[in-house]
Amino acid sequence: QVQLVESGGGLVQAGDSLRLTCAASGRTFGLYTVGWFRQPPGKEREFVAGVDWSGDNTNYAEPVKGRFTISRDKAIDTVYLQMNSLKPEDTAVYHCAARVQSEILHTPELYAYWGQGTQVTVSS
């Protein structure tokens, strides 16, 4: 099993950048597909970005394409989400999640392991 801890959230203005970090412990992170999800206030979680075990295959939700980049450093069991050109609609609690299977999927229920989340707030 893997344990996940997110960090890097904060309060920024529209147009600013943040880099979120997902640090893993337990079973080697290199065996997991990792996704970033976000949950705006009062709304359900939605897929943001995913990366497979190799780090070469990535997938992004349409609203963040061209602005967000997911990457992983297998040497230190860490996955990043670089967020540029942030917009107020990006405001949410951001979670990283992991699944053993190799496919990058968009459904939260298909990810077995979750971090506690980190708050990202983007003001106008």
Short mmCIF file of N, CA and C in Angstrom, two decimals:
data_model
loop_
_atom_site.label_atom_id
_atom_site.label_comp_id
_atom_site.label_asym_id
_atom_site.label_seq_id
_atom_site.Cartn_x
_atom_site.Cartn_y
_atom_site.Cartn_z
N GLN A 1 0.83 -1.17 0.00
CA GLN A 1 0.00 0.00 0.00
C GLN A 1 0.88 1.24 0.00
N VAL A 2 0.34 2.35 -0.51
CA VAL A 2 1.08 3.59 -0.60
C VAL A 2 0.33 4.68 0.17
N GLN A 3 1.08 5.55 0.83
CA GLN A 3 0.52 6.71 1.50
C GLN A 3 0.95 7.97 0.75
N LEU A 4 0.02 8.91 0.59
CA LEU A 4 0.25 10.09 -0.22
C LEU A 4 0.03 11.35 0.61
N VAL A 5 0.90 12.34 0.42
CA VAL A 5 0.79 13.62 1.10
C VAL A 5 1.01 14.72 0.08
N GLU A 6 0.01 15.61 -0.06
CA GLU A 6 0.11 16.74 -0.98
C GLU A 6 0.62 17.98 -0.25
N SER A 7 1.28 18.85 -1.00
CA SER A 7 1.71 20.13 -0.48
C SER A 7 1.84 21.12 -1.63
N GLY A 8 1.99 22.39 -1.31
CA GLY A 8 2.24 23.40 -2.31
C GLY A 8 1.08 24.32 -2.63
N GLY A 9 -0.07 24.07 -2.05
CA GLY A 9 -1.21 24.94 -2.29
C GLY A 9 -1.04 26.28 -1.61
N GLY A 10 -1.94 27.20 -1.95
CA GLY A 10 -1.89 28.52 -1.36
C GLY A 10 -2.87 29.47 -1.99
N LEU A 11 -2.77 30.73 -1.61
CA LEU A 11 -3.62 31.79 -2.13
C LEU A 11 -2.80 32.63 -3.11
N VAL A 12 -3.27 32.70 -4.34
CA VAL A 12 -2.58 33.44 -5.38
C VAL A 12 -3.59 34.27 -6.17
N GLN A 13 -3.07 35.16 -7.00
CA GLN A 13 -3.90 35.95 -7.88
C GLN A 13 -3.97 35.33 -9.27
N ALA A 14 -5.01 35.65 -9.99
CA ALA A 14 -5.15 35.16 -11.36
C ALA A 14 -3.91 35.48 -12.17
N GLY A 15 -3.45 34.49 -12.93
CA GLY A 15 -2.24 34.63 -13.73
C GLY A 15 -0.99 34.11 -13.06
N ASP A 16 -1.05 33.86 -11.76
CA ASP A 16 0.11 33.35 -11.03
C ASP A 16 0.29 31.85 -11.26
N SER A 17 1.37 31.32 -10.70
CA SER A 17 1.70 29.91 -10.82
C SER A 17 1.89 29.27 -9.46
N LEU A 18 1.63 27.98 -9.39
CA LEU A 18 1.90 27.16 -8.22
C LEU A 18 2.41 25.81 -8.68
N ARG A 19 3.21 25.17 -7.85
CA ARG A 19 3.60 23.79 -8.10
C ARG A 19 3.18 22.94 -6.92
N LEU A 20 2.31 21.99 -7.18
CA LEU A 20 1.87 21.05 -6.16
C LEU A 20 2.77 19.83 -6.16
N THR A 21 2.98 19.28 -4.98
CA THR A 21 3.82 18.11 -4.80
C THR A 21 3.03 17.00 -4.14
N CYS A 22 3.18 15.80 -4.64
CA CYS A 22 2.59 14.61 -4.05
C CYS A 22 3.73 13.67 -3.69
N ALA A 23 3.96 13.51 -2.40
CA ALA A 23 5.03 12.64 -1.91
C ALA A 23 4.44 11.32 -1.44
N ALA A 24 5.10 10.24 -1.78
CA ALA A 24 4.60 8.91 -1.48
C ALA A 24 5.53 8.17 -0.53
N SER A 25 4.94 7.29 0.25
CA SER A 25 5.70 6.37 1.10
C SER A 25 5.01 5.03 1.09
N GLY A 26 5.74 3.99 1.49
CA GLY A 26 5.20 2.66 1.43
C GLY A 26 5.69 1.94 0.18
N ARG A 27 4.78 1.29 -0.51
CA ARG A 27 5.12 0.62 -1.74
C ARG A 27 5.66 1.61 -2.76
N THR A 28 6.68 1.22 -3.48
CA THR A 28 7.34 2.13 -4.41
C THR A 28 6.33 2.79 -5.34
N PHE A 29 6.40 4.11 -5.44
CA PHE A 29 5.50 4.90 -6.24
C PHE A 29 5.62 4.58 -7.72
N GLY A 30 6.77 4.06 -8.11
CA GLY A 30 7.00 3.75 -9.51
C GLY A 30 6.08 2.69 -10.07
N LEU A 31 5.40 1.95 -9.22
CA LEU A 31 4.49 0.91 -9.67
C LEU A 31 3.06 1.41 -9.84
N TYR A 32 2.82 2.70 -9.59
CA TYR A 32 1.47 3.24 -9.58
C TYR A 32 1.25 4.24 -10.70
N THR A 33 0.04 4.22 -11.24
CA THR A 33 -0.46 5.33 -12.02
C THR A 33 -0.98 6.39 -11.06
N VAL A 34 -0.65 7.65 -11.30
CA VAL A 34 -1.00 8.73 -10.39
C VAL A 34 -1.83 9.77 -11.11
N GLY A 35 -2.89 10.21 -10.45
CA GLY A 35 -3.73 11.26 -10.98
C GLY A 35 -3.89 12.40 -10.00
N TRP A 36 -4.07 13.59 -10.54
CA TRP A 36 -4.47 14.74 -9.74
C TRP A 36 -5.95 15.01 -9.99
N PHE A 37 -6.68 15.19 -8.91
CA PHE A 37 -8.09 15.54 -8.96
C PHE A 37 -8.30 16.82 -8.16
N ARG A 38 -9.38 17.51 -8.45
CA ARG A 38 -9.70 18.69 -7.66
C ARG A 38 -11.18 18.70 -7.32
N GLN A 39 -11.49 19.33 -6.19
CA GLN A 39 -12.86 19.41 -5.71
C GLN A 39 -13.17 20.85 -5.32
N PRO A 40 -13.86 21.58 -6.19
CA PRO A 40 -14.29 22.94 -5.84
C PRO A 40 -15.29 22.90 -4.69
N PRO A 41 -15.46 24.01 -3.99
CA PRO A 41 -16.40 24.04 -2.87
C PRO A 41 -17.80 23.62 -3.28
N GLY A 42 -18.37 22.66 -2.58
CA GLY A 42 -19.72 22.22 -2.83
C GLY A 42 -19.91 21.38 -4.07
N LYS A 43 -18.83 20.97 -4.72
CA LYS A 43 -18.93 20.20 -5.96
C LYS A 43 -18.18 18.88 -5.83
N GLU A 44 -18.41 17.99 -6.79
CA GLU A 44 -17.76 16.70 -6.80
C GLU A 44 -16.34 16.80 -7.33
N ARG A 45 -15.56 15.80 -6.99
CA ARG A 45 -14.19 15.74 -7.50
C ARG A 45 -14.17 15.54 -9.00
N GLU A 46 -13.19 16.16 -9.66
CA GLU A 46 -13.04 16.01 -11.09
C GLU A 46 -11.58 15.77 -11.43
N PHE A 47 -11.36 15.02 -12.49
CA PHE A 47 -10.02 14.70 -12.95
C PHE A 47 -9.33 15.94 -13.48
N VAL A 48 -8.04 16.06 -13.17
CA VAL A 48 -7.24 17.18 -13.65
C VAL A 48 -6.13 16.69 -14.59
N ALA A 49 -5.32 15.76 -14.12
CA ALA A 49 -4.19 15.27 -14.91
C ALA A 49 -3.74 13.93 -14.37
N GLY A 50 -3.12 13.12 -15.22
CA GLY A 50 -2.62 11.82 -14.80
C GLY A 50 -1.32 11.49 -15.49
N VAL A 51 -0.55 10.62 -14.87
CA VAL A 51 0.72 10.15 -15.42
C VAL A 51 0.88 8.68 -15.09
N ASP A 52 1.40 7.90 -16.04
CA ASP A 52 1.55 6.48 -15.81
C ASP A 52 2.89 6.18 -15.14
N TRP A 53 3.19 4.89 -14.98
CA TRP A 53 4.38 4.49 -14.23
C TRP A 53 5.68 4.97 -14.86
N SER A 54 5.70 5.08 -16.18
CA SER A 54 6.93 5.47 -16.87
C SER A 54 7.20 6.97 -16.79
N GLY A 55 6.17 7.76 -16.57
CA GLY A 55 6.29 9.21 -16.61
C GLY A 55 6.19 9.79 -18.00
N ASP A 56 6.10 8.95 -19.02
CA ASP A 56 6.07 9.40 -20.41
C ASP A 56 4.66 9.59 -20.93
N ASN A 57 3.70 8.88 -20.38
CA ASN A 57 2.31 8.99 -20.81
C ASN A 57 1.54 9.86 -19.84
N THR A 58 0.95 10.93 -20.35
CA THR A 58 0.19 11.85 -19.52
C THR A 58 -1.16 12.12 -20.16
N ASN A 59 -2.07 12.63 -19.35
CA ASN A 59 -3.40 12.94 -19.82
C ASN A 59 -3.93 14.13 -19.01
N TYR A 60 -4.64 15.04 -19.68
CA TYR A 60 -5.11 16.26 -19.04
C TYR A 60 -6.58 16.50 -19.34
N ALA A 61 -7.26 17.05 -18.35
CA ALA A 61 -8.61 17.52 -18.58
C ALA A 61 -8.57 18.76 -19.47
N GLU A 62 -9.59 18.94 -20.28
CA GLU A 62 -9.60 20.03 -21.25
C GLU A 62 -9.40 21.41 -20.62
N PRO A 63 -10.01 21.72 -19.47
CA PRO A 63 -9.84 23.07 -18.92
C PRO A 63 -8.42 23.45 -18.53
N VAL A 64 -7.53 22.46 -18.35
CA VAL A 64 -6.18 22.77 -17.90
C VAL A 64 -5.12 22.53 -18.97
N LYS A 65 -5.51 22.06 -20.12
CA LYS A 65 -4.54 21.79 -21.19
C LYS A 65 -3.81 23.07 -21.58
N GLY A 66 -2.51 22.96 -21.70
CA GLY A 66 -1.69 24.11 -22.03
C GLY A 66 -1.29 24.96 -20.85
N ARG A 67 -1.89 24.73 -19.70
CA ARG A 67 -1.56 25.50 -18.50
C ARG A 67 -0.92 24.65 -17.40
N PHE A 68 -1.37 23.41 -17.25
CA PHE A 68 -0.87 22.52 -16.20
C PHE A 68 0.03 21.46 -16.80
N THR A 69 1.03 21.03 -16.04
CA THR A 69 1.93 19.95 -16.45
C THR A 69 2.14 18.99 -15.29
N ILE A 70 1.88 17.72 -15.53
CA ILE A 70 2.13 16.69 -14.53
C ILE A 70 3.44 15.99 -14.86
N SER A 71 4.22 15.68 -13.84
CA SER A 71 5.48 14.99 -14.03
C SER A 71 5.79 14.18 -12.78
N ARG A 72 6.76 13.28 -12.89
CA ARG A 72 7.13 12.48 -11.73
C ARG A 72 8.64 12.28 -11.69
N ASP A 73 9.14 12.19 -10.46
CA ASP A 73 10.54 11.89 -10.20
C ASP A 73 10.55 10.56 -9.45
N LYS A 74 10.82 9.49 -10.17
CA LYS A 74 10.74 8.17 -9.57
C LYS A 74 11.81 7.95 -8.51
N ALA A 75 12.93 8.66 -8.62
CA ALA A 75 14.02 8.49 -7.67
C ALA A 75 13.62 8.88 -6.25
N ILE A 76 12.72 9.84 -6.11
CA ILE A 76 12.29 10.28 -4.79
C ILE A 76 10.80 10.07 -4.56
N ASP A 77 10.18 9.24 -5.37
CA ASP A 77 8.76 8.88 -5.20
C ASP A 77 7.88 10.12 -5.07
N THR A 78 8.00 11.00 -6.05
CA THR A 78 7.28 12.27 -6.01
C THR A 78 6.65 12.57 -7.36
N VAL A 79 5.43 13.08 -7.32
CA VAL A 79 4.72 13.53 -8.51
C VAL A 79 4.39 15.01 -8.33
N TYR A 80 4.53 15.77 -9.41
CA TYR A 80 4.31 17.21 -9.37
C TYR A 80 3.17 17.61 -10.29
N LEU A 81 2.54 18.71 -9.95
CA LEU A 81 1.59 19.36 -10.83
C LEU A 81 1.97 20.83 -10.92
N GLN A 82 2.57 21.21 -12.03
CA GLN A 82 2.91 22.60 -12.27
C GLN A 82 1.70 23.30 -12.86
N MET A 83 1.24 24.34 -12.20
CA MET A 83 0.03 25.05 -12.60
C MET A 83 0.41 26.49 -12.95
N ASN A 84 0.25 26.84 -14.21
CA ASN A 84 0.55 28.18 -14.70
C ASN A 84 -0.73 28.87 -15.14
N SER A 85 -0.67 30.18 -15.23
CA SER A 85 -1.80 30.99 -15.69
C SER A 85 -3.08 30.63 -14.95
N LEU A 86 -3.00 30.59 -13.65
CA LEU A 86 -4.13 30.17 -12.82
C LEU A 86 -5.30 31.13 -12.97
N LYS A 87 -6.48 30.55 -12.92
CA LYS A 87 -7.74 31.27 -13.04
C LYS A 87 -8.57 31.06 -11.79
N PRO A 88 -9.50 31.98 -11.50
CA PRO A 88 -10.37 31.77 -10.33
C PRO A 88 -11.11 30.44 -10.36
N GLU A 89 -11.47 29.96 -11.53
CA GLU A 89 -12.18 28.69 -11.62
C GLU A 89 -11.30 27.49 -11.29
N ASP A 90 -10.00 27.69 -11.12
CA ASP A 90 -9.11 26.63 -10.66
C ASP A 90 -9.16 26.44 -9.15
N THR A 91 -9.85 27.32 -8.44
CA THR A 91 -9.94 27.24 -6.99
C THR A 91 -10.60 25.93 -6.57
N ALA A 92 -9.91 25.17 -5.73
CA ALA A 92 -10.40 23.86 -5.30
C ALA A 92 -9.42 23.26 -4.30
N VAL A 93 -9.85 22.19 -3.66
CA VAL A 93 -8.93 21.33 -2.95
C VAL A 93 -8.38 20.33 -3.95
N TYR A 94 -7.07 20.27 -4.05
CA TYR A 94 -6.41 19.38 -5.00
C TYR A 94 -5.90 18.14 -4.28
N HIS A 95 -6.23 16.98 -4.82
CA HIS A 95 -5.83 15.70 -4.27
C HIS A 95 -4.99 14.94 -5.28
N CYS A 96 -3.98 14.24 -4.81
CA CYS A 96 -3.36 13.24 -5.65
C CYS A 96 -3.89 11.87 -5.27
N ALA A 97 -3.91 10.98 -6.23
CA ALA A 97 -4.46 9.64 -6.04
C ALA A 97 -3.64 8.65 -6.85
N ALA A 98 -3.66 7.40 -6.43
CA ALA A 98 -2.86 6.38 -7.08
C ALA A 98 -3.67 5.11 -7.29
N ARG A 99 -3.34 4.41 -8.36
CA ARG A 99 -3.91 3.10 -8.64
C ARG A 99 -2.83 2.19 -9.16
N VAL A 100 -2.95 0.91 -8.91
CA VAL A 100 -1.93 -0.05 -9.30
C VAL A 100 -1.95 -0.29 -10.80
N GLN A 101 -3.11 -0.28 -11.40
CA GLN A 101 -3.24 -0.54 -12.82
C GLN A 101 -2.57 0.55 -13.65
N SER A 102 -2.19 0.21 -14.86
CA SER A 102 -1.38 1.09 -15.68
C SER A 102 -2.17 2.16 -16.42
N GLU A 103 -3.47 2.02 -16.52
CA GLU A 103 -4.28 2.95 -17.29
C GLU A 103 -4.54 4.24 -16.53
N ILE A 104 -4.47 5.38 -17.22
CA ILE A 104 -4.85 6.66 -16.65
C ILE A 104 -6.34 6.83 -16.87
N LEU A 105 -7.11 6.80 -15.80
CA LEU A 105 -8.56 6.90 -15.87
C LEU A 105 -9.02 8.17 -15.18
N HIS A 106 -10.23 8.61 -15.54
CA HIS A 106 -10.74 9.88 -15.05
C HIS A 106 -11.74 9.73 -13.91
N THR A 107 -12.06 8.52 -13.53
CA THR A 107 -13.08 8.27 -12.51
C THR A 107 -12.44 8.15 -11.14
N PRO A 108 -12.80 9.02 -10.20
CA PRO A 108 -12.16 8.97 -8.87
C PRO A 108 -12.30 7.63 -8.17
N GLU A 109 -13.44 6.96 -8.36
CA GLU A 109 -13.69 5.70 -7.67
C GLU A 109 -12.74 4.60 -8.09
N LEU A 110 -12.03 4.77 -9.19
CA LEU A 110 -11.10 3.76 -9.67
C LEU A 110 -9.69 3.95 -9.13
N TYR A 111 -9.49 4.92 -8.28
CA TYR A 111 -8.22 5.15 -7.61
C TYR A 111 -8.35 4.75 -6.15
N ALA A 112 -7.50 3.85 -5.69
CA ALA A 112 -7.65 3.27 -4.37
C ALA A 112 -7.00 4.09 -3.26
N TYR A 113 -5.98 4.88 -3.59
CA TYR A 113 -5.20 5.58 -2.57
C TYR A 113 -5.26 7.07 -2.80
N TRP A 114 -5.51 7.82 -1.72
CA TRP A 114 -5.73 9.26 -1.80
C TRP A 114 -4.97 10.01 -0.72
N GLY A 115 -4.47 11.18 -1.07
CA GLY A 115 -3.93 12.09 -0.09
C GLY A 115 -5.04 12.92 0.54
N GLN A 116 -4.67 13.74 1.52
CA GLN A 116 -5.64 14.54 2.26
C GLN A 116 -6.05 15.81 1.53
N GLY A 117 -5.27 16.24 0.56
CA GLY A 117 -5.60 17.40 -0.23
C GLY A 117 -4.86 18.65 0.20
N THR A 118 -4.71 19.57 -0.74
CA THR A 118 -4.11 20.87 -0.47
C THR A 118 -4.95 21.94 -1.15
N GLN A 119 -5.21 23.03 -0.44
CA GLN A 119 -6.12 24.06 -0.92
C GLN A 119 -5.41 25.00 -1.88
N VAL A 120 -6.03 25.23 -3.03
CA VAL A 120 -5.58 26.22 -3.99
C VAL A 120 -6.69 27.24 -4.15
N THR A 121 -6.39 28.50 -3.89
CA THR A 121 -7.36 29.58 -4.02
C THR A 121 -6.79 30.64 -4.95
N VAL A 122 -7.54 30.96 -5.99
CA VAL A 122 -7.10 31.93 -6.99
C VAL A 122 -8.09 33.09 -6.98
N SER A 123 -7.60 34.27 -6.66
CA SER A 123 -8.45 35.46 -6.61
C SER A 123 -8.41 36.19 -7.93
N SER A 124 -9.44 36.99 -8.18
CA SER A 124 -9.53 37.76 -9.41
C SER A 124 -8.59 38.94 -9.39
#
